[in-house]
Amino acid sequence: MSKKIPEGVIERLPVYLNCLMELKQDGCVTVSSKRLGEFTEINPAEIRRDLARFGTFGKKGVGYNTDILILKIKHILGSDEHHRIAVVGAGNLGSAIVGYDGFAIHGFSVSAVFDNDATKTGKKIGKLEVSDIKSLKKIIKEKNITIGVIAVPAAEAQNIANLLVEAGVKIVLNYTPVIVTVPDAVKVHNTNPVKELLYTLYYLSGAGNKET
Amino acid sequence: MSKKIPEGVIERLPVYLNCLMELKQDGCVTVSSKRLGEFTEINPAEIRRDLARFGTFGKKGVGYNTDILILKIKHILGSDEHHRIAVVGAGNLGSAIVGYDGFAIHGFSVSAVFDNDATKTGKKIGKLEVSDIKSLKKIIKEKNITIGVIAVPAAEAQNIANLLVEAGVKIVLNYTPVIVTVPDAVKVHNTNPVKELLYTLYYLSGAGNKET
């Protein structure tokens, strides 16, 4: 499955989906690749190519039906099911992720947050109580959590990744700058501000020249 | 420039760079595309194709020189220069970004953090004092800051984007779920946990099947 579709396309689908959700909330029934391109800064021709892969064709001059396209992309990504998340680390980053208000609309929910700091365990972040990391495996299995987020200091990242894998999560979202290794059966996605900035930085010079 | 090289390639370069920095710290003088592939979960053949675009060829059986490849990718991305960052929002997320320890090694530094909350301004996050948002334009110009990070509630995102653009930043890193619009001269990169999760989610089923 992941072989058939280029990674670049899969990386763009969530960008389209986020944009489509926004437009839907603004009451847009249809959306053109041109409009999607304006919001996502992706070439409309590339957007049409991407969506055509999935047999999704917009009507010339009308565009795509927003609802249908949202359902289609959600189905491709698998986000039409509900997925539970465990956040490890109840510091600033962990608290920010727990408090993030964009999960529900995409079928995600943070079901547990863990820390090893006794001054944090038992306290609440929003409605969620911080659990002792010692109970991580038990709670992740009980709550059928499939996604683990690493929001701990870099030095702890691999240990936490190991714990999450043992607990049976299928996806690890790693916010630390270090690379963590996991079995093939688990998918790691490394994300940190530097990675995002380096990617964007490439366009800085080009963008600068265009400035008026 | 951004036309010549596919966006997918540019998205992978920071992933390679992060990985190479790690390996360099571990004392690896050379690295093979196979090894890079293991760490990054990118197909080694794709890695070789990507790097060959820039005239960077590894030696068969030896691989790439880590230092040279790091310099080359940094140069392509423009991260061989120093770039100053302003973070807007001194809440959990903003504080986490200000405290992130992976910037320096890539030539970034957080030079200012802003908030409109009088209970936060004047307080310190690490060594950096939170400035009143009223002084955003003045400080960004004075400190020659080119990158602005939006870490405020979603409802405020577009207002902050406008402020950052007026102040003259070239890159906006938007951590809110809403889409912000800016002039062509400025590059926005939207990033949030959902986007990362949706992308990774696609591989969940495939990964699950491989589990032993």
Short mmCIF file of N, CA, C and O in Angstrom, two decimals, chain A residues 1-2 5 7 10-11 14-15 17-19 22 39 41 76-79 83 85 92-93 95-96 100-103 106 108 147 170-171 173 175 177-179 181 184-189 191-205 207-208 210-211, chain B residues 1-2 5 7 10-11 14-15 17-19 22 39 41 76-79 83 85 92-93 95-96 100-103 106 108 147 170-171 173 175 177-179 181 184-189 191-205 207-208 210-211:
data_model
loop_
_atom_site.label_atom_id
_atom_site.label_comp_id
_atom_site.label_asym_id
_atom_site.label_seq_id
_atom_site.Cartn_x
_atom_site.Cartn_y
_atom_site.Cartn_z
N MET A 1 0.85 -1.21 0.00
CA MET A 1 0.00 0.00 0.00
C MET A 1 0.88 1.25 0.00
O MET A 1 0.86 2.05 -0.92
N SER A 2 1.78 1.32 0.98
CA SER A 2 2.64 2.50 1.06
C SER A 2 3.62 2.51 -0.13
O SER A 2 4.20 3.53 -0.45
N ILE A 5 1.70 4.39 -3.54
CA ILE A 5 1.54 5.85 -3.58
C ILE A 5 2.80 6.53 -3.07
O ILE A 5 3.25 6.24 -1.96
N GLU A 7 5.45 8.83 -1.26
CA GLU A 7 5.39 9.44 0.07
C GLU A 7 4.98 10.92 -0.03
O GLU A 7 4.22 11.42 0.79
N ILE A 10 1.28 11.28 -0.08
CA ILE A 10 0.70 11.01 1.25
C ILE A 10 0.97 12.18 2.19
O ILE A 10 0.15 12.52 3.04
N GLU A 11 2.13 12.85 1.99
CA GLU A 11 2.43 14.01 2.84
C GLU A 11 1.52 15.18 2.52
O GLU A 11 1.22 15.99 3.39
N PRO A 14 -2.82 15.23 4.02
CA PRO A 14 -3.25 15.91 5.25
C PRO A 14 -3.34 17.43 5.08
O PRO A 14 -4.19 18.07 5.69
N VAL A 15 -2.46 17.97 4.25
CA VAL A 15 -2.49 19.42 4.00
C VAL A 15 -3.79 19.78 3.29
O VAL A 15 -4.48 20.73 3.68
N LEU A 17 -6.53 18.02 3.42
CA LEU A 17 -7.63 17.73 4.35
C LEU A 17 -7.82 18.89 5.33
O LEU A 17 -8.94 19.38 5.50
N ASN A 18 -6.72 19.34 5.94
CA ASN A 18 -6.81 20.48 6.87
C ASN A 18 -7.48 21.66 6.19
O ASN A 18 -8.36 22.31 6.75
N CYS A 19 -7.06 21.92 4.96
CA CYS A 19 -7.58 23.07 4.21
C CYS A 19 -9.07 22.88 3.91
O CYS A 19 -9.87 23.80 4.08
N GLU A 22 -11.25 23.49 6.90
CA GLU A 22 -11.38 24.95 7.10
C GLU A 22 -12.46 25.49 6.17
O GLU A 22 -13.38 26.19 6.60
N PHE A 39 -4.40 28.32 -0.83
CA PHE A 39 -4.32 28.11 0.63
C PHE A 39 -3.11 27.26 1.01
O PHE A 39 -2.46 27.51 2.01
N GLU A 41 -0.41 26.58 -0.93
CA GLU A 41 0.83 26.93 -1.62
C GLU A 41 1.40 25.72 -2.37
O GLU A 41 2.61 25.54 -2.49
N ILE A 76 -8.73 7.36 2.71
CA ILE A 76 -7.39 6.98 2.24
C ILE A 76 -6.41 7.00 3.41
O ILE A 76 -5.62 6.07 3.60
N LEU A 77 -6.49 8.04 4.23
CA LEU A 77 -5.55 8.20 5.34
C LEU A 77 -5.90 7.28 6.52
O LEU A 77 -5.05 7.01 7.36
N GLY A 78 -7.14 6.82 6.55
CA GLY A 78 -7.57 5.99 7.67
C GLY A 78 -8.05 6.82 8.85
O GLY A 78 -8.22 6.33 9.96
N SER A 79 -8.27 8.12 8.62
CA SER A 79 -8.69 8.98 9.74
C SER A 79 -10.21 9.03 9.84
O SER A 79 -10.77 9.88 10.52
N HIS A 83 -8.96 7.28 16.71
CA HIS A 83 -7.64 6.84 17.17
C HIS A 83 -7.29 7.52 18.49
O HIS A 83 -7.44 8.73 18.63
N ILE A 85 -4.65 8.55 21.54
CA ILE A 85 -3.26 9.01 21.65
C ILE A 85 -2.83 9.02 23.11
O ILE A 85 -3.61 9.40 23.99
N ASN A 92 6.02 21.56 29.07
CA ASN A 92 5.36 22.56 28.21
C ASN A 92 4.85 21.95 26.92
O ASN A 92 3.70 22.16 26.53
N LEU A 93 5.72 21.16 26.24
CA LEU A 93 5.33 20.60 24.95
C LEU A 93 4.19 19.60 25.12
O LEU A 93 3.16 19.70 24.45
N SER A 95 2.04 19.36 27.50
CA SER A 95 0.81 20.08 27.89
C SER A 95 0.18 20.75 26.68
O SER A 95 -1.05 20.76 26.52
N ALA A 96 1.03 21.30 25.80
CA ALA A 96 0.52 21.97 24.60
C ALA A 96 -0.19 20.96 23.69
O ALA A 96 -1.26 21.24 23.15
N TYR A 100 -4.15 20.72 22.67
CA TYR A 100 -4.38 21.08 21.26
C TYR A 100 -5.83 20.81 20.89
O TYR A 100 -6.35 19.72 21.15
N ASP A 101 -6.48 21.79 20.25
CA ASP A 101 -7.94 21.68 20.05
C ASP A 101 -8.30 21.19 18.64
O ASP A 101 -9.45 21.24 18.24
N GLY A 102 -7.32 20.72 17.89
CA GLY A 102 -7.61 20.29 16.51
C GLY A 102 -7.75 18.79 16.33
O GLY A 102 -7.94 18.31 15.22
N PHE A 103 -7.67 18.02 17.43
CA PHE A 103 -7.69 16.55 17.30
C PHE A 103 -9.07 16.01 16.96
O PHE A 103 -9.24 15.22 16.05
N HIS A 106 -10.65 15.56 13.58
CA HIS A 106 -10.00 14.57 12.72
C HIS A 106 -10.09 13.15 13.30
O HIS A 106 -9.43 12.24 12.82
N PHE A 108 -9.19 12.10 16.34
CA PHE A 108 -8.17 11.72 17.33
C PHE A 108 -8.61 12.19 18.71
O PHE A 108 -9.33 13.18 18.83
N ILE A 147 -1.43 5.30 19.33
CA ILE A 147 -0.47 6.35 18.98
C ILE A 147 0.22 6.87 20.24
O ILE A 147 -0.44 7.22 21.22
N LYS A 170 1.22 1.60 17.61
CA LYS A 170 1.56 1.35 16.20
C LYS A 170 2.26 2.55 15.57
O LYS A 170 2.95 2.42 14.56
N ILE A 171 2.02 3.73 16.15
CA ILE A 171 2.62 4.97 15.64
C ILE A 171 3.31 5.69 16.78
O ILE A 171 2.75 5.82 17.87
N LEU A 173 5.08 9.35 17.49
CA LEU A 173 5.35 10.70 17.01
C LEU A 173 6.43 11.28 17.92
O LEU A 173 6.19 11.51 19.10
N TYR A 175 8.92 14.09 19.09
CA TYR A 175 9.15 15.54 19.06
C TYR A 175 10.56 15.91 19.47
O TYR A 175 10.89 17.09 19.50
N PRO A 177 14.82 15.99 19.12
CA PRO A 177 15.74 16.08 17.97
C PRO A 177 16.49 14.78 17.69
O PRO A 177 17.13 14.66 16.66
N VAL A 178 16.43 13.81 18.60
CA VAL A 178 17.19 12.57 18.38
C VAL A 178 16.36 11.57 17.58
O VAL A 178 15.13 11.60 17.61
N ILE A 179 17.08 10.71 16.87
CA ILE A 179 16.42 9.67 16.08
C ILE A 179 16.19 8.46 16.99
O ILE A 179 17.11 8.00 17.65
N THR A 181 14.88 4.45 17.26
CA THR A 181 14.69 3.28 16.40
C THR A 181 13.65 2.37 17.03
O THR A 181 13.60 2.20 18.25
N ASP A 184 10.14 -2.72 12.68
CA ASP A 184 9.47 -2.38 11.41
C ASP A 184 7.96 -2.26 11.57
O ASP A 184 7.31 -1.52 10.84
N ALA A 185 7.41 -3.02 12.52
CA ALA A 185 5.96 -3.05 12.68
C ALA A 185 5.40 -1.72 13.17
O ALA A 185 4.20 -1.47 13.08
N VAL A 186 6.28 -0.87 13.68
CA VAL A 186 5.85 0.43 14.22
C VAL A 186 6.37 1.53 13.30
O VAL A 186 7.48 1.44 12.76
N LYS A 187 5.55 2.57 13.13
CA LYS A 187 5.94 3.69 12.28
C LYS A 187 6.32 4.88 13.16
O LYS A 187 5.52 5.29 14.01
N VAL A 188 7.52 5.39 12.98
CA VAL A 188 7.94 6.59 13.71
C VAL A 188 7.85 7.78 12.78
O VAL A 188 8.23 7.70 11.62
N HIS A 189 7.33 8.87 13.30
CA HIS A 189 7.39 10.14 12.56
C HIS A 189 8.13 11.14 13.43
O HIS A 189 7.68 11.44 14.53
N THR A 191 9.31 14.76 14.28
CA THR A 191 8.89 16.12 13.98
C THR A 191 9.49 17.05 15.02
O THR A 191 9.51 16.73 16.21
N ASN A 192 10.06 18.13 14.56
CA ASN A 192 10.56 19.15 15.49
C ASN A 192 10.66 20.46 14.73
O ASN A 192 10.66 20.47 13.50
N PRO A 193 10.74 21.58 15.46
CA PRO A 193 10.69 22.88 14.79
C PRO A 193 11.81 23.05 13.77
O PRO A 193 11.61 23.70 12.73
N VAL A 194 12.97 22.44 14.02
CA VAL A 194 14.09 22.61 13.09
C VAL A 194 13.77 21.99 11.74
O VAL A 194 13.97 22.59 10.70
N LYS A 195 13.23 20.77 11.78
CA LYS A 195 12.89 20.08 10.53
C LYS A 195 11.94 20.95 9.70
O LYS A 195 12.16 21.16 8.50
N GLU A 196 10.94 21.50 10.36
CA GLU A 196 9.97 22.36 9.67
C GLU A 196 10.66 23.60 9.10
O GLU A 196 10.43 24.00 7.96
N LEU A 197 11.54 24.20 9.93
CA LEU A 197 12.20 25.44 9.50
C LEU A 197 13.15 25.19 8.35
O LEU A 197 13.19 25.95 7.39
N LEU A 198 13.91 24.11 8.42
CA LEU A 198 14.89 23.82 7.36
C LEU A 198 14.17 23.68 6.03
O LEU A 198 14.62 24.17 5.01
N TYR A 199 13.03 22.98 6.08
CA TYR A 199 12.24 22.79 4.87
C TYR A 199 11.80 24.14 4.30
O TYR A 199 11.97 24.44 3.12
N THR A 200 11.28 24.98 5.20
CA THR A 200 10.75 26.27 4.75
C THR A 200 11.87 27.21 4.32
O THR A 200 11.72 28.00 3.38
N LEU A 201 12.99 27.08 5.01
CA LEU A 201 14.14 27.96 4.76
C LEU A 201 14.55 27.96 3.30
O LEU A 201 14.94 28.98 2.74
N TYR A 202 14.43 26.80 2.69
CA TYR A 202 14.84 26.64 1.29
C TYR A 202 14.18 27.70 0.40
O TYR A 202 14.74 28.15 -0.57
N TYR A 203 12.97 28.09 0.78
CA TYR A 203 12.20 29.02 -0.05
C TYR A 203 12.44 30.48 0.32
O TYR A 203 11.93 31.38 -0.32
N LEU A 204 13.25 30.69 1.37
CA LEU A 204 13.44 32.05 1.89
C LEU A 204 14.01 32.98 0.82
O LEU A 204 13.44 34.01 0.52
N SER A 205 15.11 32.58 0.21
CA SER A 205 15.76 33.45 -0.77
C SER A 205 14.78 33.74 -1.90
O SER A 205 14.52 34.89 -2.24
N ALA A 207 11.59 33.62 -1.98
CA ALA A 207 10.48 34.47 -1.49
C ALA A 207 10.96 35.90 -1.32
O ALA A 207 10.30 36.84 -1.72
N GLY A 208 12.18 36.05 -0.79
CA GLY A 208 12.73 37.39 -0.55
C GLY A 208 12.79 38.21 -1.83
O GLY A 208 12.41 39.37 -1.86
N LYS A 210 10.96 37.99 -4.40
CA LYS A 210 9.63 38.35 -4.90
C LYS A 210 9.04 39.51 -4.12
O LYS A 210 8.06 40.10 -4.52
N GLU A 211 9.65 39.83 -2.97
CA GLU A 211 9.03 40.83 -2.08
C GLU A 211 8.94 42.18 -2.78
O GLU A 211 9.82 42.58 -3.52
N MET B 1 14.09 28.62 -8.51
CA MET B 1 14.84 27.68 -7.65
C MET B 1 13.87 26.64 -7.09
O MET B 1 13.99 25.45 -7.33
N SER B 2 12.79 27.12 -6.48
CA SER B 2 11.83 26.18 -5.90
C SER B 2 11.11 25.41 -7.01
O SER B 2 10.51 24.38 -6.77
N ILE B 5 13.52 21.97 -8.21
CA ILE B 5 13.60 20.78 -7.36
C ILE B 5 12.23 20.45 -6.78
O ILE B 5 11.59 21.31 -6.17
N GLU B 7 9.13 19.50 -4.49
CA GLU B 7 8.92 19.81 -3.07
C GLU B 7 9.25 18.60 -2.21
O GLU B 7 9.81 18.72 -1.13
N ILE B 10 12.86 18.49 -1.34
CA ILE B 10 13.20 19.52 -0.35
C ILE B 10 12.68 19.12 1.03
O ILE B 10 13.30 19.41 2.04
N GLU B 11 11.55 18.40 1.06
CA GLU B 11 11.01 17.95 2.35
C GLU B 11 11.90 16.87 2.96
O GLU B 11 11.98 16.75 4.18
N PRO B 14 15.87 18.00 4.98
CA PRO B 14 16.03 18.20 6.43
C PRO B 14 16.04 16.89 7.21
O PRO B 14 16.71 16.79 8.23
N VAL B 15 15.31 15.90 6.70
CA VAL B 15 15.30 14.60 7.37
C VAL B 15 16.68 13.96 7.27
O VAL B 15 17.23 13.48 8.27
N LEU B 17 19.44 15.63 6.84
CA LEU B 17 20.37 16.47 7.61
C LEU B 17 20.30 16.14 9.10
O LEU B 17 21.33 15.91 9.74
N ASN B 18 19.08 16.07 9.64
CA ASN B 18 18.93 15.71 11.06
C ASN B 18 19.63 14.40 11.35
O ASN B 18 20.35 14.27 12.35
N CYS B 19 19.42 13.43 10.45
CA CYS B 19 20.00 12.10 10.64
C CYS B 19 21.53 12.17 10.57
O CYS B 19 22.23 11.59 11.40
N GLU B 22 23.09 13.59 13.69
CA GLU B 22 23.10 12.54 14.72
C GLU B 22 24.30 11.62 14.53
O GLU B 22 25.06 11.37 15.46
N PHE B 39 17.52 4.72 9.20
CA PHE B 39 17.17 5.74 10.20
C PHE B 39 15.96 6.56 9.77
O PHE B 39 15.12 6.91 10.59
N GLU B 41 13.71 5.80 7.35
CA GLU B 41 12.60 5.04 6.78
C GLU B 41 12.27 5.52 5.37
O GLU B 41 11.11 5.50 4.95
N ILE B 76 22.41 23.90 0.39
CA ILE B 76 21.21 23.85 -0.45
C ILE B 76 20.03 24.46 0.28
O ILE B 76 19.28 25.28 -0.25
N LEU B 77 19.88 24.11 1.56
CA LEU B 77 18.74 24.59 2.36
C LEU B 77 18.92 26.04 2.81
O LEU B 77 17.96 26.72 3.14
N GLY B 78 20.18 26.52 2.79
CA GLY B 78 20.44 27.87 3.26
C GLY B 78 20.63 27.92 4.76
O GLY B 78 20.63 29.00 5.36
N SER B 79 20.80 26.77 5.39
CA SER B 79 20.96 26.77 6.85
C SER B 79 22.44 26.87 7.24
O SER B 79 22.80 26.63 8.38
N HIS B 83 20.07 32.29 11.36
CA HIS B 83 18.73 32.83 11.21
C HIS B 83 18.10 33.05 12.58
O HIS B 83 18.15 32.16 13.44
N ILE B 85 14.88 33.88 15.11
CA ILE B 85 13.48 33.49 15.21
C ILE B 85 12.78 34.32 16.28
O ILE B 85 13.35 34.58 17.34
N ASN B 92 2.23 27.28 26.76
CA ASN B 92 2.97 26.01 26.80
C ASN B 92 3.75 25.77 25.51
O ASN B 92 4.93 25.44 25.56
N LEU B 93 3.06 25.93 24.37
CA LEU B 93 3.73 25.64 23.11
C LEU B 93 4.87 26.61 22.86
O LEU B 93 6.00 26.19 22.57
N SER B 95 6.55 28.35 24.97
CA SER B 95 7.65 28.09 25.91
C SER B 95 8.44 26.86 25.48
O SER B 95 9.67 26.84 25.59
N ALA B 96 7.74 25.85 24.97
CA ALA B 96 8.42 24.63 24.53
C ALA B 96 9.34 24.95 23.35
O ALA B 96 10.47 24.45 23.28
N TYR B 100 13.42 24.75 23.12
CA TYR B 100 13.88 23.64 22.27
C TYR B 100 15.39 23.73 22.08
O TYR B 100 15.93 24.78 21.74
N ASP B 101 16.08 22.61 22.31
CA ASP B 101 17.56 22.66 22.34
C ASP B 101 18.20 22.24 21.01
O ASP B 101 19.41 22.02 20.95
N GLY B 102 17.40 22.10 19.97
CA GLY B 102 17.97 21.64 18.69
C GLY B 102 18.23 22.75 17.68
O GLY B 102 18.66 22.48 16.56
N PHE B 103 18.00 24.02 18.07
CA PHE B 103 18.14 25.11 17.10
C PHE B 103 19.60 25.43 16.78
O PHE B 103 19.98 25.53 15.62
N HIS B 106 21.80 23.87 14.15
CA HIS B 106 21.38 24.12 12.77
C HIS B 106 21.45 25.60 12.41
O HIS B 106 20.95 26.01 11.35
N PHE B 108 20.07 28.22 13.97
CA PHE B 108 18.92 29.04 14.34
C PHE B 108 19.06 29.51 15.78
O PHE B 108 19.69 28.83 16.59
N ILE B 147 12.33 34.97 10.85
CA ILE B 147 11.39 33.86 11.02
C ILE B 147 10.46 34.14 12.19
O ILE B 147 10.91 34.50 13.28
N LYS B 170 10.30 36.74 6.82
CA LYS B 170 10.22 36.09 5.51
C LYS B 170 9.58 34.71 5.61
O LYS B 170 9.09 34.16 4.63
N ILE B 171 9.62 34.12 6.80
CA ILE B 171 9.06 32.79 7.02
C ILE B 171 8.13 32.85 8.21
O ILE B 171 8.48 33.42 9.25
N LEU B 173 6.02 30.23 10.61
CA LEU B 173 5.76 28.84 11.00
C LEU B 173 4.51 28.86 11.86
O LEU B 173 4.51 29.40 12.96
N TYR B 175 1.68 27.17 13.99
CA TYR B 175 1.37 25.97 14.77
C TYR B 175 -0.13 25.83 15.06
O TYR B 175 -0.53 24.88 15.72
N PRO B 177 -4.26 25.30 14.05
CA PRO B 177 -4.95 24.50 13.02
C PRO B 177 -5.55 25.34 11.90
O PRO B 177 -5.98 24.79 10.91
N VAL B 178 -5.59 26.66 12.05
CA VAL B 178 -6.22 27.48 11.00
C VAL B 178 -5.20 27.85 9.93
O VAL B 178 -4.01 27.92 10.19
N ILE B 179 -5.73 28.08 8.73
CA ILE B 179 -4.86 28.47 7.62
C ILE B 179 -4.72 29.99 7.64
O ILE B 179 -5.73 30.71 7.74
N THR B 181 -3.22 33.45 5.71
CA THR B 181 -2.81 33.89 4.38
C THR B 181 -1.84 35.05 4.52
O THR B 181 -2.01 35.91 5.39
N ASP B 184 2.72 36.75 -1.26
CA ASP B 184 3.59 35.77 -1.93
C ASP B 184 5.03 35.86 -1.44
O ASP B 184 5.76 34.87 -1.45
N ALA B 185 5.43 37.07 -1.05
CA ALA B 185 6.84 37.28 -0.68
C ALA B 185 7.21 36.52 0.60
O ALA B 185 8.38 36.34 0.89
N VAL B 186 6.19 36.10 1.35
CA VAL B 186 6.43 35.41 2.62
C VAL B 186 6.03 33.94 2.47
O VAL B 186 5.06 33.62 1.78
N LYS B 187 6.79 33.07 3.09
CA LYS B 187 6.50 31.63 3.01
C LYS B 187 5.91 31.18 4.34
O LYS B 187 6.50 31.40 5.40
N VAL B 188 4.72 30.58 4.28
CA VAL B 188 4.09 30.04 5.49
C VAL B 188 4.28 28.53 5.50
O VAL B 188 4.13 27.88 4.47
N HIS B 189 4.63 27.99 6.64
CA HIS B 189 4.61 26.54 6.79
C HIS B 189 3.68 26.22 7.94
O HIS B 189 3.88 26.66 9.06
N THR B 191 2.11 23.75 10.55
CA THR B 191 2.49 22.51 11.20
C THR B 191 1.66 22.33 12.46
O THR B 191 1.45 23.28 13.21
N ASN B 192 1.13 21.16 12.65
CA ASN B 192 0.41 20.86 13.88
C ASN B 192 0.36 19.36 14.05
O ASN B 192 0.57 18.61 13.09
N PRO B 193 0.08 18.89 15.28
CA PRO B 193 0.17 17.44 15.53
C PRO B 193 -0.74 16.62 14.63
O PRO B 193 -0.39 15.52 14.25
N VAL B 194 -1.89 17.20 14.26
CA VAL B 194 -2.83 16.44 13.43
C VAL B 194 -2.23 16.17 12.05
O VAL B 194 -2.26 15.04 11.56
N LYS B 195 -1.63 17.19 11.47
CA LYS B 195 -1.03 17.02 10.13
C LYS B 195 0.00 15.89 10.18
O LYS B 195 -0.01 15.00 9.33
N GLU B 196 0.83 15.90 11.22
CA GLU B 196 1.86 14.86 11.35
C GLU B 196 1.21 13.49 11.52
O GLU B 196 1.61 12.50 10.92
N LEU B 197 0.15 13.44 12.36
CA LEU B 197 -0.50 12.16 12.65
C LEU B 197 -1.21 11.61 11.43
O LEU B 197 -1.10 10.42 11.12
N LEU B 198 -1.89 12.48 10.70
CA LEU B 198 -2.63 12.02 9.52
C LEU B 198 -1.67 11.39 8.52
O LEU B 198 -1.94 10.35 7.94
N TYR B 199 -0.53 12.05 8.37
CA TYR B 199 0.48 11.54 7.44
C TYR B 199 0.94 10.15 7.88
O TYR B 199 0.97 9.19 7.11
N THR B 200 1.24 10.02 9.17
CA THR B 200 1.76 8.76 9.69
C THR B 200 0.69 7.68 9.71
O THR B 200 0.97 6.50 9.47
N LEU B 201 -0.54 8.12 9.97
CA LEU B 201 -1.67 7.20 10.08
C LEU B 201 -1.79 6.30 8.85
O LEU B 201 -2.12 5.12 8.96
N TYR B 202 -1.50 6.87 7.70
CA TYR B 202 -1.63 6.14 6.45
C TYR B 202 -0.88 4.82 6.50
O TYR B 202 -1.28 3.84 5.90
N TYR B 203 0.22 4.81 7.25
CA TYR B 203 1.08 3.63 7.30
C TYR B 203 0.69 2.66 8.41
O TYR B 203 1.26 1.59 8.53
N LEU B 204 -0.31 3.07 9.21
CA LEU B 204 -0.67 2.27 10.38
C LEU B 204 -1.07 0.85 9.99
O LEU B 204 -0.51 -0.12 10.47
N SER B 205 -2.01 0.73 9.08
CA SER B 205 -2.48 -0.60 8.70
C SER B 205 -1.32 -1.42 8.15
O SER B 205 -1.07 -2.53 8.59
N ALA B 207 1.81 -1.11 8.60
CA ALA B 207 2.76 -1.42 9.68
C ALA B 207 2.19 -2.52 10.57
O ALA B 207 2.87 -3.47 10.92
N GLY B 208 0.88 -2.39 10.86
CA GLY B 208 0.26 -3.37 11.75
C GLY B 208 0.38 -4.79 11.20
O GLY B 208 0.70 -5.73 11.93
N LYS B 210 2.67 -6.02 9.40
CA LYS B 210 4.04 -6.52 9.46
C LYS B 210 4.41 -6.97 10.87
O LYS B 210 5.43 -7.61 11.08
N GLU B 211 3.57 -6.61 11.84
CA GLU B 211 3.96 -6.87 13.23
C GLU B 211 4.13 -8.37 13.48
O GLU B 211 3.41 -9.19 12.94
#
